[in-house]
mmCIF file of C-alpha atoms in Angstrom:
data_model
loop_
_atom_site.group_PDB
_atom_site.id
_atom_site.type_symbol
_atom_site.label_atom_id
_atom_site.label_comp_id
_atom_site.label_asym_id
_atom_site.label_seq_id
_atom_site.Cartn_x
_atom_site.Cartn_y
_atom_site.Cartn_z
ATOM 1 C CA UNK A 1 87.521 105.882 152.825
ATOM 2 C CA UNK A 2 89.403 108.678 152.648
ATOM 3 C CA UNK A 3 93.244 107.837 153.467
ATOM 4 C CA UNK A 4 95.452 110.421 153.955
ATOM 5 C CA UNK A 5 97.895 110.838 151.979
ATOM 6 C CA UNK A 6 101.203 109.921 154.723
ATOM 7 C CA UNK A 7 99.407 106.760 155.695
ATOM 8 C CA UNK A 8 100.714 105.335 152.420
ATOM 9 C CA UNK A 9 103.689 104.018 151.523
ATOM 10 C CA UNK A 10 106.586 106.023 149.273
ATOM 11 C CA UNK A 11 105.870 104.886 145.806
ATOM 12 C CA UNK A 12 101.704 104.938 145.948
ATOM 13 C CA UNK A 13 101.937 107.743 148.448
ATOM 14 C CA UNK A 14 104.257 109.116 144.904
ATOM 15 C CA UNK A 15 101.514 107.755 142.328
ATOM 16 C CA UNK A 16 99.250 110.359 143.449
ATOM 17 C CA UNK A 17 100.420 113.134 143.580
ATOM 18 C CA UNK A 18 101.953 113.102 140.439
ATOM 19 C CA UNK A 19 98.949 112.409 138.994
ATOM 20 C CA UNK A 20 97.260 115.695 140.889
ATOM 21 C CA UNK A 21 99.707 117.437 140.050
ATOM 22 C CA UNK A 22 98.027 117.342 136.244
ATOM 23 C CA UNK A 23 94.393 118.131 137.867
ATOM 24 C CA UNK A 24 95.022 120.551 135.612
ATOM 25 C CA UNK A 25 94.300 119.141 131.990
ATOM 26 C CA UNK A 26 93.197 115.424 133.640
ATOM 27 C CA UNK A 27 92.236 113.353 136.275
ATOM 28 C CA UNK A 28 94.608 112.419 139.450
ATOM 29 C CA UNK A 29 93.005 109.443 139.902
ATOM 30 C CA UNK A 30 93.454 108.049 136.190
ATOM 31 C CA UNK A 31 96.742 109.876 135.827
ATOM 32 C CA UNK A 32 97.742 107.311 138.201
ATOM 33 C CA UNK A 33 95.866 104.273 137.158
ATOM 34 C CA UNK A 34 98.014 104.815 133.868
ATOM 35 C CA UNK A 35 101.370 105.285 135.227
ATOM 36 C CA UNK A 36 101.523 101.788 136.536
ATOM 37 C CA UNK A 37 100.027 100.522 133.790
ATOM 38 C CA UNK A 38 102.650 99.174 130.861
ATOM 39 C CA UNK A 39 102.800 103.101 128.952
ATOM 40 C CA UNK A 40 102.083 101.617 124.846
ATOM 41 C CA UNK A 41 103.209 102.536 121.863
ATOM 42 C CA UNK A 42 102.881 105.422 119.955
ATOM 43 C CA UNK A 43 103.631 106.833 116.999
ATOM 44 C CA UNK A 44 104.106 110.776 116.237
ATOM 45 C CA UNK A 45 104.742 111.957 113.338
ATOM 46 C CA UNK A 46 105.021 116.033 113.343
ATOM 47 C CA UNK A 47 107.565 118.182 111.237
ATOM 48 C CA UNK A 48 111.758 119.514 114.009
ATOM 49 C CA UNK A 49 111.482 122.740 111.544
ATOM 50 C CA UNK A 50 108.613 123.765 112.684
ATOM 51 C CA UNK A 51 109.509 126.109 116.861
ATOM 52 C CA UNK A 52 105.949 126.824 116.979
ATOM 53 C CA UNK A 53 105.814 122.605 117.110
ATOM 54 C CA UNK A 54 108.204 122.405 121.185
ATOM 55 C CA UNK A 55 106.099 121.344 122.770
ATOM 56 C CA UNK A 56 106.473 117.684 120.941
ATOM 57 C CA UNK A 57 109.909 117.203 122.580
ATOM 58 C CA UNK A 58 109.809 119.078 125.209
ATOM 59 C CA UNK A 59 106.895 116.876 126.138
ATOM 60 C CA UNK A 60 109.600 113.637 124.942
ATOM 61 C CA UNK A 61 112.384 115.202 126.903
ATOM 62 C CA UNK A 62 110.655 116.659 129.613
ATOM 63 C CA UNK A 63 108.943 112.886 130.652
ATOM 64 C CA UNK A 64 104.649 113.780 129.902
ATOM 65 C CA UNK A 65 104.529 111.508 127.355
ATOM 66 C CA UNK A 66 105.738 109.109 130.125
ATOM 67 C CA UNK A 67 104.046 110.277 133.296
ATOM 68 C CA UNK A 68 100.737 109.459 130.394
ATOM 69 C CA UNK A 69 101.291 106.383 129.740
ATOM 70 C CA UNK A 70 102.705 106.357 126.675
ATOM 71 C CA UNK A 71 106.040 105.626 124.483
ATOM 72 C CA UNK A 72 105.930 107.401 121.748
ATOM 73 C CA UNK A 73 108.384 107.429 118.342
ATOM 74 C CA UNK A 74 108.641 110.850 116.923
ATOM 75 C CA UNK A 75 108.773 110.348 113.220
ATOM 76 C CA UNK A 76 109.729 113.453 112.024
ATOM 77 C CA UNK A 77 107.173 114.674 108.444
ATOM 78 C CA UNK A 78 109.098 115.718 105.641
ATOM 79 C CA UNK A 79 105.302 115.340 103.306
ATOM 80 C CA UNK A 80 102.573 117.113 102.908
ATOM 81 C CA UNK A 81 99.569 117.856 105.663
ATOM 82 C CA UNK A 82 97.310 115.478 102.632
ATOM 83 C CA UNK A 83 100.234 112.841 102.479
ATOM 84 C CA UNK A 84 99.714 114.050 106.674
ATOM 85 C CA UNK A 85 96.388 112.986 107.433
ATOM 86 C CA UNK A 86 96.681 110.210 104.024
ATOM 87 C CA UNK A 87 99.582 108.172 106.507
ATOM 88 C CA UNK A 88 96.963 108.824 109.856
ATOM 89 C CA UNK A 89 94.128 107.571 108.230
ATOM 90 C CA UNK A 90 95.461 104.197 107.679
ATOM 91 C CA UNK A 91 97.402 104.097 110.694
ATOM 92 C CA UNK A 92 100.952 104.534 110.165
ATOM 93 C CA UNK A 93 101.545 106.785 112.814
ATOM 94 C CA UNK A 94 98.850 107.200 115.890
ATOM 95 C CA UNK A 95 99.258 111.069 116.086
ATOM 96 C CA UNK A 96 100.561 113.786 114.868
ATOM 97 C CA UNK A 97 100.195 117.906 114.144
ATOM 98 C CA UNK A 98 99.622 120.516 112.057
ATOM 99 C CA UNK A 99 98.213 124.062 111.046
ATOM 100 C CA UNK A 100 94.955 123.872 111.278
ATOM 101 C CA UNK A 101 95.045 126.830 107.959
ATOM 102 C CA UNK A 102 96.427 123.364 105.754
ATOM 103 C CA UNK A 103 94.316 120.979 107.570
ATOM 104 C CA UNK A 104 91.007 122.110 107.402
ATOM 105 C CA UNK A 105 90.561 121.813 103.757
ATOM 106 C CA UNK A 106 91.573 118.406 102.944
ATOM 107 C CA UNK A 107 90.002 117.801 106.210
ATOM 108 C CA UNK A 108 86.778 118.611 104.083
ATOM 109 C CA UNK A 109 88.445 115.140 101.556
ATOM 110 C CA UNK A 110 87.044 112.972 104.628
ATOM 111 C CA UNK A 111 89.739 111.949 105.827
ATOM 112 C CA UNK A 112 89.331 109.381 108.822
ATOM 113 C CA UNK A 113 91.616 111.596 110.842
ATOM 114 C CA UNK A 114 89.882 112.824 114.387
ATOM 115 C CA UNK A 115 90.783 116.854 115.778
ATOM 116 C CA UNK A 116 91.311 116.568 118.795
ATOM 117 C CA UNK A 117 93.414 118.764 121.122
ATOM 118 C CA UNK A 118 95.316 121.662 119.435
ATOM 119 C CA UNK A 119 99.126 123.456 120.896
ATOM 120 C CA UNK A 120 98.933 126.548 121.371
ATOM 121 C CA UNK A 121 98.009 130.305 119.083
ATOM 122 C CA UNK A 122 99.272 132.320 116.644
ATOM 123 C CA UNK A 123 102.874 132.294 115.646
ATOM 124 C CA UNK A 124 101.586 133.600 111.375
ATOM 125 C CA UNK A 125 103.258 136.708 110.493
ATOM 126 C CA UNK A 126 102.768 139.846 107.476
ATOM 127 C CA UNK A 127 105.398 142.776 107.183
ATOM 128 C CA UNK A 128 104.886 145.170 104.432
ATOM 129 C CA UNK A 129 108.753 147.211 102.926
ATOM 130 C CA UNK A 130 107.875 150.436 104.304
ATOM 131 C CA UNK A 131 109.894 151.883 100.504
ATOM 132 C CA UNK A 132 106.885 149.985 98.987
ATOM 133 C CA UNK A 133 104.661 152.557 100.321
ATOM 134 C CA UNK A 134 103.120 150.268 102.623
ATOM 135 C CA UNK A 135 101.356 151.432 105.757
ATOM 136 C CA UNK A 136 98.752 149.569 107.819
ATOM 137 C CA UNK A 137 96.068 151.361 105.697
ATOM 138 C CA UNK A 138 94.833 149.026 103.547
ATOM 139 C CA UNK A 139 93.834 151.351 100.632
ATOM 140 C CA UNK A 140 97.647 151.451 100.682
ATOM 141 C CA UNK A 141 98.180 146.510 99.927
ATOM 142 C CA UNK A 142 96.325 147.149 96.333
ATOM 143 C CA UNK A 143 97.649 146.191 93.431
ATOM 144 C CA UNK A 144 100.297 144.973 95.381
ATOM 145 C CA UNK A 145 102.435 142.090 95.192
ATOM 146 C CA UNK A 146 102.454 139.631 98.976
ATOM 147 C CA UNK A 147 105.165 136.928 98.251
ATOM 148 C CA UNK A 148 104.747 134.050 99.759
ATOM 149 C CA UNK A 149 106.005 130.014 100.267
ATOM 150 C CA UNK A 150 103.882 128.338 98.451
ATOM 151 C CA UNK A 151 100.045 128.521 97.740
ATOM 152 C CA UNK A 152 98.334 126.470 100.248
ATOM 153 C CA UNK A 153 101.100 127.667 102.674
ATOM 154 C CA UNK A 154 98.837 128.738 106.145
ATOM 155 C CA UNK A 155 100.113 132.026 105.483
ATOM 156 C CA UNK A 156 99.005 132.189 102.007
ATOM 157 C CA UNK A 157 95.382 130.962 103.574
ATOM 158 C CA UNK A 158 95.686 132.676 106.629
ATOM 159 C CA UNK A 159 95.476 136.517 104.547
ATOM 160 C CA UNK A 160 93.358 135.248 102.145
ATOM 161 C CA UNK A 161 91.087 135.307 104.429
ATOM 162 C CA UNK A 162 92.443 138.387 107.397
ATOM 163 C CA UNK A 163 92.506 140.475 103.973
ATOM 164 C CA UNK A 164 89.173 139.734 102.467
ATOM 165 C CA UNK A 165 87.363 140.037 106.225
ATOM 166 C CA UNK A 166 88.524 143.967 105.528
ATOM 167 C CA UNK A 167 87.793 144.391 102.238
ATOM 168 C CA UNK A 168 90.256 143.022 100.046
ATOM 169 C CA UNK A 169 89.071 141.027 96.706
ATOM 170 C CA UNK A 170 92.448 138.013 96.831
ATOM 171 C CA UNK A 171 91.777 137.254 93.586
ATOM 172 C CA UNK A 172 91.930 140.605 91.999
ATOM 173 C CA UNK A 173 93.297 143.857 94.550
ATOM 174 C CA UNK A 174 96.257 141.552 94.864
ATOM 175 C CA UNK A 175 98.977 139.162 93.478
ATOM 176 C CA UNK A 176 100.572 136.642 95.478
ATOM 177 C CA UNK A 177 104.328 134.760 93.878
ATOM 178 C CA UNK A 178 105.783 132.577 95.385
ATOM 179 C CA UNK A 179 109.423 132.777 95.710
ATOM 180 C CA UNK A 180 111.795 129.954 98.695
ATOM 181 C CA UNK A 181 111.646 130.850 101.841
ATOM 182 C CA UNK A 182 114.216 132.085 102.399
ATOM 183 C CA UNK A 183 114.692 134.391 99.452
ATOM 184 C CA UNK A 184 111.587 136.047 100.549
ATOM 185 C CA UNK A 185 113.396 139.491 102.233
ATOM 186 C CA UNK A 186 116.124 139.106 98.689
ATOM 187 C CA UNK A 187 112.483 138.797 96.599
ATOM 188 C CA UNK A 188 111.361 142.343 98.458
ATOM 189 C CA UNK A 189 114.663 145.008 98.450
ATOM 190 C CA UNK A 190 114.648 143.648 94.309
ATOM 191 C CA UNK A 191 110.909 144.975 94.369
ATOM 192 C CA UNK A 192 109.619 141.518 92.164
ATOM 193 C CA UNK A 193 107.046 142.143 96.137
ATOM 194 C CA UNK A 194 106.348 144.330 98.029
ATOM 195 C CA UNK A 195 104.801 142.608 101.327
ATOM 196 C CA UNK A 196 105.490 139.325 102.622
ATOM 197 C CA UNK A 197 103.783 136.559 104.151
ATOM 198 C CA UNK A 198 105.400 133.278 106.180
ATOM 199 C CA UNK A 199 105.640 132.541 109.954
ATOM 200 C CA UNK A 200 108.207 132.972 112.124
ATOM 201 C CA UNK A 201 110.727 131.757 112.768
ATOM 202 C CA UNK A 202 111.032 132.759 108.754
ATOM 203 C CA UNK A 203 109.737 136.059 109.181
ATOM 204 C CA UNK A 204 111.553 136.996 113.083
ATOM 205 C CA UNK A 205 114.895 136.605 111.013
ATOM 206 C CA UNK A 206 114.212 138.323 108.032
ATOM 207 C CA UNK A 207 113.603 141.048 110.122
ATOM 208 C CA UNK A 208 116.613 140.508 111.806
ATOM 209 C CA UNK A 209 118.525 140.827 108.219
ATOM 210 C CA UNK A 210 116.749 144.226 107.757
ATOM 211 C CA UNK A 211 116.517 146.203 110.329
ATOM 212 C CA UNK A 212 113.907 148.779 109.950
ATOM 213 C CA UNK A 213 113.184 147.595 106.577
ATOM 214 C CA UNK A 214 109.785 145.735 107.626
ATOM 215 C CA UNK A 215 106.376 146.767 109.560
ATOM 216 C CA UNK A 216 103.961 144.502 110.913
ATOM 217 C CA UNK A 217 100.799 144.004 108.845
ATOM 218 C CA UNK A 218 99.215 141.569 110.690
ATOM 219 C CA UNK A 219 99.884 138.471 113.769
ATOM 220 C CA UNK A 220 97.247 136.167 113.692
ATOM 221 C CA UNK A 221 98.736 135.937 118.093
ATOM 222 C CA UNK A 222 97.156 139.159 117.808
ATOM 223 C CA UNK A 223 93.905 141.255 117.882
ATOM 224 C CA UNK A 224 90.849 139.430 116.837
ATOM 225 C CA UNK A 225 92.621 136.232 116.427
ATOM 226 C CA UNK A 226 94.872 136.870 120.182
ATOM 227 C CA UNK A 227 92.396 133.711 121.629
ATOM 228 C CA UNK A 228 92.426 131.491 118.711
ATOM 229 C CA UNK A 229 94.763 128.407 118.214
ATOM 230 C CA UNK A 230 96.787 128.012 115.289
ATOM 231 C CA UNK A 231 98.745 123.724 115.287
ATOM 232 C CA UNK A 232 95.930 120.689 116.204
ATOM 233 C CA UNK A 233 96.310 117.473 116.904
ATOM 234 C CA UNK A 234 94.906 114.564 114.676
ATOM 235 C CA UNK A 235 94.126 110.939 115.340
ATOM 236 C CA UNK A 236 94.193 108.390 113.393
ATOM 237 C CA UNK A 237 89.591 107.925 113.270
ATOM 238 C CA UNK A 238 90.484 103.748 114.359
ATOM 239 C CA UNK A 239 92.386 105.244 117.687
ATOM 240 C CA UNK A 240 89.905 107.827 117.984
ATOM 241 C CA UNK A 241 86.802 106.683 119.033
ATOM 242 C CA UNK A 242 87.981 103.193 120.361
ATOM 243 C CA UNK A 243 91.144 104.309 122.123
ATOM 244 C CA UNK A 244 90.079 107.004 124.107
ATOM 245 C CA UNK A 245 92.086 106.577 127.379
ATOM 246 C CA UNK A 246 95.537 107.110 124.837
ATOM 247 C CA UNK A 247 93.799 109.232 122.450
ATOM 248 C CA UNK A 248 92.715 111.961 126.036
ATOM 249 C CA UNK A 249 96.584 110.512 127.679
ATOM 250 C CA UNK A 250 97.833 111.990 124.266
ATOM 251 C CA UNK A 251 96.336 115.228 124.202
ATOM 252 C CA UNK A 252 97.061 116.162 128.391
ATOM 253 C CA UNK A 253 101.044 115.289 127.580
ATOM 254 C CA UNK A 254 100.474 118.224 125.442
ATOM 255 C CA UNK A 255 99.270 120.261 126.900
ATOM 256 C CA UNK A 256 100.768 120.341 130.322
ATOM 257 C CA UNK A 257 103.466 120.390 127.693
ATOM 258 C CA UNK A 258 102.492 123.183 125.773
ATOM 259 C CA UNK A 259 102.287 124.828 130.019
ATOM 260 C CA UNK A 260 105.451 124.064 130.977
ATOM 261 C CA UNK A 261 106.506 125.996 126.319
ATOM 262 C CA UNK A 262 104.860 128.891 128.523
ATOM 263 C CA UNK A 263 106.444 129.085 131.764
ATOM 264 C CA UNK A 264 109.236 128.100 130.496
ATOM 265 C CA UNK A 265 110.641 129.965 127.213
ATOM 266 C CA UNK A 266 114.402 129.589 127.651
ATOM 267 C CA UNK A 267 114.651 126.240 128.932
ATOM 268 C CA UNK A 268 111.844 124.817 125.758
ATOM 269 C CA UNK A 269 114.616 126.512 123.502
ATOM 270 C CA UNK A 270 117.218 124.601 124.559
ATOM 271 C CA UNK A 271 115.316 121.618 124.338
ATOM 272 C CA UNK A 272 114.103 122.537 120.929
ATOM 273 C CA UNK A 273 117.640 124.186 119.637
ATOM 274 C CA UNK A 274 118.874 120.766 118.088
ATOM 275 C CA UNK A 275 116.353 120.096 115.799
ATOM 276 C CA UNK A 276 117.045 124.254 114.281
ATOM 277 C CA UNK A 277 121.130 124.391 115.386
ATOM 278 C CA UNK A 278 121.293 127.287 112.789
ATOM 279 C CA UNK A 279 119.056 129.434 114.299
ATOM 280 C CA UNK A 280 120.295 130.838 118.082
ATOM 281 C CA UNK A 281 119.530 129.592 120.649
ATOM 282 C CA UNK A 282 118.957 133.653 122.415
ATOM 283 C CA UNK A 283 116.436 133.843 119.157
ATOM 284 C CA UNK A 284 114.243 131.166 119.446
ATOM 285 C CA UNK A 285 113.694 132.478 123.308
ATOM 286 C CA UNK A 286 112.765 135.725 121.999
ATOM 287 C CA UNK A 287 110.515 132.987 119.107
ATOM 288 C CA UNK A 288 108.101 131.223 122.635
ATOM 289 C CA UNK A 289 108.178 133.051 125.230
ATOM 290 C CA UNK A 290 106.061 135.567 122.138
ATOM 291 C CA UNK A 291 103.543 132.814 121.022
ATOM 292 C CA UNK A 292 100.137 132.059 122.870
ATOM 293 C CA UNK A 293 101.005 128.692 124.586
ATOM 294 C CA UNK A 294 98.714 128.843 126.647
ATOM 295 C CA UNK A 295 96.156 128.849 124.151
ATOM 296 C CA UNK A 296 95.091 124.917 123.443
ATOM 297 C CA UNK A 297 91.551 124.257 123.285
ATOM 298 C CA UNK A 298 90.189 120.420 123.863
ATOM 299 C CA UNK A 299 86.592 118.358 123.928
ATOM 300 C CA UNK A 300 83.916 121.526 122.665
ATOM 301 C CA UNK A 301 86.428 124.910 122.803
ATOM 302 C CA UNK A 302 87.703 123.347 120.116
ATOM 303 C CA UNK A 303 85.389 121.644 118.116
ATOM 304 C CA UNK A 304 84.087 125.560 118.476
ATOM 305 C CA UNK A 305 87.682 127.568 117.452
ATOM 306 C CA UNK A 306 87.516 124.550 114.246
ATOM 307 C CA UNK A 307 84.058 125.648 113.099
ATOM 308 C CA UNK A 308 85.136 129.092 114.029
ATOM 309 C CA UNK A 309 87.883 128.670 111.104
ATOM 310 C CA UNK A 310 86.064 126.244 108.298
ATOM 311 C CA UNK A 311 83.381 129.380 108.606
ATOM 312 C CA UNK A 312 85.985 131.953 107.286
ATOM 313 C CA UNK A 313 87.610 129.601 105.394
ATOM 314 C CA UNK A 314 83.734 129.358 103.311
ATOM 315 C CA UNK A 315 84.022 132.769 102.729
ATOM 316 C CA UNK A 316 87.288 133.562 101.571
ATOM 317 C CA UNK A 317 86.181 130.033 98.885
ATOM 318 C CA UNK A 318 89.406 127.854 100.673
ATOM 319 C CA UNK A 319 85.704 125.802 101.224
ATOM 320 C CA UNK A 320 82.706 124.403 99.042
ATOM 321 C CA UNK A 321 80.245 127.350 99.121
ATOM 322 C CA UNK A 322 78.108 124.485 99.996
ATOM 323 C CA UNK A 323 80.258 123.059 103.154
ATOM 324 C CA UNK A 324 78.327 123.076 105.911
ATOM 325 C CA UNK A 325 80.529 123.827 108.881
ATOM 326 C CA UNK A 326 78.418 123.196 111.877
ATOM 327 C CA UNK A 327 78.179 118.677 110.172
ATOM 328 C CA UNK A 328 82.039 119.598 108.784
ATOM 329 C CA UNK A 329 82.925 120.603 112.492
ATOM 330 C CA UNK A 330 80.576 117.724 114.282
ATOM 331 C CA UNK A 331 82.808 115.475 112.214
ATOM 332 C CA UNK A 332 85.942 116.209 112.091
ATOM 333 C CA UNK A 333 85.885 117.291 116.013
ATOM 334 C CA UNK A 334 85.705 114.837 118.313
ATOM 335 C CA UNK A 335 85.950 115.120 122.892
ATOM 336 C CA UNK A 336 88.273 112.422 123.559
ATOM 337 C CA UNK A 337 88.357 113.792 127.418
ATOM 338 C CA UNK A 338 84.524 113.275 127.843
#
């Protein structure tokens, strides 16, 4: 028999109402049950330097982890993606988050890590120096040098795919040269490079320092990639397979936090600002408002996007030509909400 909310004790009523509010990302009954239970501890690895990962501290400070029955310890990860995936595979961390462009290749190597969720869409951009004759015409890019922060950076990987689709041979038609991220604009002004492929906030700050100098040629939050994910959530395999409720709680909490960032970019920027003290809050607010935080697929939709990225990476030669992308997506993705 269903009992009206106003007939329930206040404590029970509040729990049920909290669960109903989260219905878009999970069962209210499940959330209510978790709220009454002892919070389950979880170590969450992330890079606090990545402003696009703002939903992580938002989930902590706005109580989304707690509401989903989790006691989360954040681990600021300064190492490479390979090292993070190894840490997850060996249970040094339970969950981690990072750009799919850095994860696809090492996941092919067989780390026991499952992709269980996502946080947002695009944050990578390609800009060209107007003085070097760079225009929207793809032909203007041939023979040019693109500056990147490292040869395996997400922007390097993404724009290798992007340019290959437009008929550019990314190994012969263009050159890729590595510079420290904060010196990419200096290299461009010296004429050592003609284009910059990197993520925000760096590209945003470069354009802010050099108004009118660059033109935008690519943006992973627009065009064919506007509804494609960027940062994904991975859980250690044993946790994802054998403790789906805990993994699902992480996915729900981050989905709620991502929606919060989408709807409240100004407040989210204030929360994240302590992790990026050199970036003005008003700049963070502009950046967070531009990203697609409403796009954070899970389940089958997530698996399909993993397959799409794997296909792109294989076609661009980043993954082996022999890689079965359907099998790959099925193997590395797991629907913990099912």
